Every structure is written in C-alpha cells, then in structure tokens.
Coordinates of C-alpha atoms and ligand atoms in Angstrom, one line a residue:
M29 CA 0.0 0.0 0.0
T30 CA 1.6 3.2 -1.1
A31 CA -1.2 5.6 -1.8
G32 CA -1.3 8.6 0.4
R33 CA 2.1 7.7 1.9
P34 CA 5.1 9.9 1.8
S35 CA 7.5 9.1 -0.9
P36 CA 11.2 8.5 0.0
D37 CA 12.6 11.0 -2.5
N38 CA 10.6 13.7 -0.7
E39 CA 12.2 13.2 2.7
Q40 CA 13.8 16.7 2.9
R41 CA 10.3 18.3 2.9
P42 CA 8.2 18.4 6.0
L43 CA 5.5 15.8 6.1
L44 CA 2.0 17.1 6.9
L45 CA -0.7 14.7 7.9
V46 CA -4.2 15.8 7.0
T47 CA -7.3 14.3 8.7
N48 CA -10.8 15.4 9.5
D49 CA -14.0 14.4 11.2
D50 CA -16.4 15.1 8.2
G51 CA -15.0 12.1 6.4
V52 CA -12.3 11.7 3.8
Y53 CA -14.5 12.8 0.9
A54 CA -15.6 16.1 2.5
P55 CA -14.7 19.1 0.3
G56 CA -12.9 20.9 3.2
L57 CA -10.2 18.2 3.3
L58 CA -9.5 18.4 -0.4
E59 CA -9.2 22.2 -0.3
L60 CA -6.8 22.0 2.7
R61 CA -4.6 19.3 0.9
R62 CA -4.3 21.5 -2.2
A63 CA -3.4 24.6 -0.2
L64 CA -0.7 22.7 1.8
E65 CA 1.2 21.5 -1.3
P66 CA 3.7 24.4 -1.3
V67 CA 4.3 23.9 2.5
G68 CA 5.3 20.3 2.4
E69 CA 4.5 16.8 1.4
V70 CA 0.9 16.0 2.3
A71 CA -0.3 12.5 3.5
I72 CA -4.0 11.9 4.0
L73 CA -5.5 9.5 6.5
A74 CA -9.1 10.3 7.3
P75 CA -12.2 8.5 8.4
E76 CA -14.5 6.8 5.9
H77 CA -17.6 8.5 7.3
N78 CA -18.7 11.6 9.2
W79 CA -17.7 11.6 12.9
S80 CA -18.7 15.1 13.7
A81 CA -19.3 15.6 17.5
A82 CA -17.6 12.2 18.2
G83 CA -15.1 13.9 20.4
H84 CA -11.9 12.1 21.4
T85 CA -13.0 8.6 20.8
K86 CA -10.5 5.7 20.8
T87 CA -11.5 2.5 19.1
M88 CA -10.3 -0.3 21.4
H89 CA -12.8 -3.2 21.0
K90 CA -12.8 -3.9 17.2
P91 CA -10.2 -4.0 14.5
L92 CA -9.3 -1.0 12.4
R93 CA -9.1 -1.2 8.6
V94 CA -7.0 1.2 6.4
N95 CA -7.6 1.3 2.7
E96 CA -6.4 3.3 -0.3
A97 CA -8.9 5.8 -1.7
Q98 CA -9.0 8.6 -4.2
L99 CA -10.2 12.1 -3.6
S100 CA -12.4 13.7 -6.2
D101 CA -9.4 15.3 -8.0
G102 CA -7.8 11.8 -8.3
S103 CA -5.2 12.4 -5.6
P104 CA -4.4 9.4 -3.3
A105 CA -5.5 9.1 0.3
L106 CA -5.8 6.6 3.0
V107 CA -9.1 6.0 4.6
A108 CA -9.6 4.3 8.0
S109 CA -12.6 2.6 9.5
G110 CA -12.0 4.4 12.9
T111 CA -12.4 7.9 14.4
P112 CA -10.5 11.1 13.6
S113 CA -8.2 10.5 16.6
D114 CA -7.8 6.9 15.6
C115 CA -6.5 8.1 12.2
V116 CA -3.9 10.3 13.8
A117 CA -2.8 7.4 16.2
L118 CA -2.6 5.0 13.3
A119 CA -0.5 7.4 11.3
L120 CA 1.9 8.2 14.2
L121 CA 2.2 4.5 15.2
G122 CA 3.6 3.6 11.8
I123 CA 1.1 3.5 9.0
L124 CA 3.0 6.3 7.4
D125 CA 6.7 5.5 6.6
R126 CA 7.9 8.5 8.5
Q127 CA 6.6 10.7 11.3
P128 CA 4.6 13.7 10.3
D129 CA 6.1 17.1 11.4
L130 CA 2.5 18.6 11.7
V131 CA -1.0 17.3 11.9
L132 CA -3.8 19.4 10.4
S133 CA -7.5 18.6 11.0
G134 CA -10.2 20.0 8.8
I135 CA -11.3 22.0 7.3
N136 CA -14.5 21.4 9.3
L137 CA -17.9 22.6 8.1
G138 CA -19.0 24.4 11.2
A139 CA -17.2 26.5 13.8
N140 CA -15.5 24.8 16.8
V141 CA -15.6 27.4 19.5
G142 CA -16.0 27.6 23.3
H143 CA -17.3 24.3 24.7
D144 CA -17.5 22.8 21.2
L145 CA -14.0 21.7 21.8
T146 CA -15.2 19.0 24.2
Y147 CA -17.5 17.6 21.4
S148 CA -15.4 18.2 18.4
G149 CA -13.8 15.3 16.4
T150 CA -11.9 17.9 14.4
V151 CA -10.2 19.3 17.5
A152 CA -9.8 15.7 19.0
A153 CA -7.6 14.8 16.1
A154 CA -5.3 17.7 16.8
M155 CA -5.3 16.8 20.5
E156 CA -4.2 13.2 19.5
A157 CA -1.3 14.6 17.7
V158 CA -0.3 16.7 20.6
I159 CA -0.4 13.6 22.9
W160 CA 2.2 12.0 20.6
G161 CA 4.4 15.1 20.7
V162 CA 3.5 16.4 17.2
P163 CA 2.1 19.9 16.7
G164 CA -1.6 19.9 15.8
L165 CA -3.8 22.5 14.1
A166 CA -7.6 22.3 14.0
I167 CA -9.3 24.4 11.2
S168 CA -13.0 25.1 11.0
L169 CA -15.2 27.3 8.8
D170 CA -17.9 29.2 10.6
T171 CA -20.9 28.0 8.6
F172 CA -23.0 24.9 8.4
E173 CA -24.1 25.7 4.8
P174 CA -22.1 24.6 1.7
A175 CA -19.4 27.4 1.3
S176 CA -16.0 28.1 -0.2
F177 CA -13.1 26.7 1.9
A178 CA -10.5 28.7 -0.1
V179 CA -9.9 31.5 2.5
A180 CA -9.6 29.0 5.4
A181 CA -7.3 26.8 3.3
R182 CA -5.0 29.7 2.4
F183 CA -4.7 30.8 6.0
A184 CA -4.2 27.2 7.3
A185 CA -1.2 26.9 4.9
H186 CA 0.2 30.2 6.1
L187 CA -0.2 29.2 9.7
A188 CA 1.3 25.7 9.1
D189 CA 4.4 27.4 7.6
H190 CA 4.7 29.5 10.8
V191 CA 4.3 26.4 13.1
L192 CA 6.9 24.5 11.2
R193 CA 9.4 27.3 11.7
E194 CA 8.5 28.4 15.2
R195 CA 7.4 25.1 16.7
L196 CA 4.7 24.9 19.4
P197 CA 5.4 24.1 23.1
Y198 CA 4.0 20.8 24.4
P199 CA 1.1 20.3 25.1
L200 CA -0.3 23.0 22.9
L201 CA -2.6 23.0 19.8
L202 CA -3.9 25.8 17.8
N203 CA -7.7 25.9 17.2
V204 CA -8.5 28.1 14.2
N205 CA -11.9 29.3 13.1
V206 CA -12.5 31.2 9.9
P207 CA -15.5 33.4 9.0
A208 CA -17.3 32.1 5.9
R209 CA -16.8 35.2 3.7
P210 CA -14.6 36.3 0.9
A211 CA -10.9 37.3 1.6
E212 CA -11.6 40.9 1.0
R213 CA -14.2 40.9 3.8
I214 CA -12.0 39.2 6.4
A215 CA -11.2 41.9 9.0
G216 CA -8.0 40.3 10.2
V217 CA -6.6 37.7 12.6
R218 CA -7.3 37.7 16.4
I219 CA -5.4 35.5 18.9
T220 CA -8.3 34.5 21.3
R221 CA -9.4 32.6 24.3
L222 CA -12.4 30.2 24.3
G223 CA -15.7 31.9 24.5
R224 CA -19.0 30.6 25.9
R225 CA -21.4 28.8 23.6
I226 CA -25.1 28.8 24.1
Y227 CA -26.5 25.5 23.3
R228 CA -30.1 25.4 22.3
D229 CA -30.6 21.6 22.4
A230 CA -34.1 20.4 22.9
L231 CA -35.3 16.9 23.7
V232 CA -37.5 15.5 20.8
T233 CA -39.5 12.5 21.9
R234 CA -41.3 10.4 19.2
R235 CA -42.8 6.9 19.1
D236 CA -41.4 3.9 17.2
P237 CA -43.8 1.6 15.2
R238 CA -44.2 -0.5 18.3
G239 CA -45.3 2.5 20.4
R240 CA -42.2 2.8 22.5
P241 CA -40.6 6.2 22.9
Y242 CA -37.3 7.1 21.4
Y243 CA -35.4 10.4 21.8
W244 CA -33.5 12.8 19.7
I245 CA -31.3 15.6 20.8
G246 CA -32.5 18.3 18.5
G247 CA -33.1 22.0 18.6
E248 CA -31.5 25.1 16.9
P249 CA -27.7 25.3 16.1
P250 CA -25.8 26.8 19.1
S251 CA -25.2 30.6 19.4
G252 CA -22.7 32.2 21.7
H253 CA -21.6 35.2 23.8
A254 CA -19.7 37.4 21.4
E255 CA -17.3 38.8 24.1
P256 CA -14.3 40.7 23.1
G257 CA -11.1 38.5 23.3
T258 CA -12.9 35.3 22.6
D259 CA -13.1 33.1 19.5
I260 CA -16.9 33.8 19.3
G261 CA -16.3 37.5 19.5
A262 CA -13.6 37.4 16.8
L263 CA -15.8 35.5 14.4
A264 CA -18.7 37.9 15.0
E265 CA -16.5 40.8 14.0
G266 CA -15.3 39.0 10.8
H267 CA -11.9 38.1 12.2
I268 CA -10.1 34.8 11.8
S269 CA -9.7 33.4 15.3
V270 CA -6.6 31.5 16.5
T271 CA -6.8 30.0 20.0
P272 CA -3.9 28.4 21.8
V273 CA -5.3 25.4 23.6
R274 CA -3.5 23.4 26.2
L275 CA -4.2 19.7 26.8
D276 CA -3.6 20.4 30.4
L277 CA -7.1 21.1 31.6
T278 CA -6.0 21.8 35.1
D279 CA -7.4 25.0 36.6
H280 CA -4.1 26.1 38.2
E281 CA -5.7 29.1 40.0
Q282 CA -8.1 26.8 41.9
I283 CA -5.4 24.5 43.4
A284 CA -4.7 26.8 46.4
R285 CA -8.4 27.3 47.0
L286 CA -9.1 23.6 47.1
E287 CA -6.0 23.1 49.3
S288 CA -7.7 25.5 51.8
W289 CA -10.6 23.0 52.2
A290 CA -8.0 20.8 54.0
L291 CA -9.5 17.6 52.7
T292 CA -8.2 14.6 54.5
F293 CA -8.6 10.8 54.3
P294 CA -9.3 8.4 56.1
L295 CA -12.2 10.3 57.6
A296 CA -12.2 11.0 61.3
Ligands
MN316 MN1 -17.4 17.9 11.4

C-alpha cells in the first residue's frame, strides 16, 4: 500500500498529515490538501464516514481497517474505519513510513468554538497529535451551509508554515476558526481565548412503530456570547480566530483554593 504515503525522494520536505471528522471525501479536506502542497508533502489518513461531534473517541474493541482511496481530484488518500483521533494514532504508530512534522485537522464545516472543543472530532484529532508530541492544528469554517473553503485553506497553509518554523510548546494545539466570507471581507486575525457557547438543544420525543418512545437531541444550532477577546467575539467581527489550547485542563488558580478546604482521608 503506497497511496497517500510519503515518498522516499521527498524526505527533505516536512510531512503534513491531514485528517478530519467530516469524512475523507468532505470538500474541506480536499481544499486543505491543495493549499498545503507548497508547504510540504501531504499525506491523508481520514475516516471513511462523518464523525462530527464524536469527540476524542478511541477504538479499542474492534479492528481498524485502512484502505487506499482517491479524492475527487484523483489524488491518493488513506481511509480508515475508525475515528478522527484513531486516524492520527494509526499514522503516528507507523502506518506512514515516517513521522509527520505537523497534523492538520479539517477544514471542518461548522465552527468549533468555546465548549464545542469538548465535542469536536476535528479538535480531538489535533489533540491526539499533541499527545504524541506532534504539533496539531484544527481548522473550522464558521458555517453549516455549503461554502468556499478557499480562505480558510490559504490561512491554514500560512499558519502551518509558521508552526513548522516556530514550533509549538508541548502540550499546545492551535484551534483556528475562519469566517465564511470572501478574503476581502475578512477583518484580520485575532489571537483569542475560548468563549461561551449557548446550546439550544431540545429533547425531541417520538414513538417507534411498536409504540415505544425514542429520543433525539434536536433544537437550533448553538449561538454564543460574542465577548471581546474570545473566539466567538472574533468571528462575530469578521476576524479569523486562533486560540492556543493546552491539553492540560487543570485550573491552576483553583489548586490553592481547594487546598484551603483541607480535605483529608481516612475520615475522622
Ligand atoms: Mn465535522
């Protein structure tokens, strides 16, 4: 199996692994691959179907298959039966002949901002890369409607070039969200913190043909608090948002406060 793998004569160029959570045939992945060609050699290993909102899922109880595939422009890719983060683990554990220098996940259809990061398969793939010590970028487009990925792809390639030169400290990933508008209407780039999503989920209860209830988590797409300094605020003002995200979820400021509780065990 050679399709989608790095070729030996290209070993001087950085190797970029591209994956996503919308599935290997999603248009955002193809656009990202094309934009990255000037930056380095691109290998693709992505899931065979859509895993949006699958989070950081690891497949541990069934085998994983990896097959060769062709994207719609005829370019080779590898497609895996597992999740986005499985794809990254497979690549870093040796499916590719050499280690990627950078993992890019996307371009996702739909922003990944605020608490979305805890659901996002797109971001989970970048997290998996960071766990293995490889820098990870997650790139998302702020629309759920079919749209052009060109602006997001161009910016992702620009940022990838920076990351390869500057490196990222462990355990950091960059979460990038791009407004769905033409380049001339992008206001600029903001380095942001995570904002606060407003989820509008609603429980939909229906009955199956045997009269038993089933449930669907439905409702309107999420909105958010467009506070200055946040990813949601940046998108609302037409800026590209770049958020540095640590895999260390510890709230360091709270350690002293919890210590003041003087918790002990065994109990008196
Ligand atoms: Mn998705």
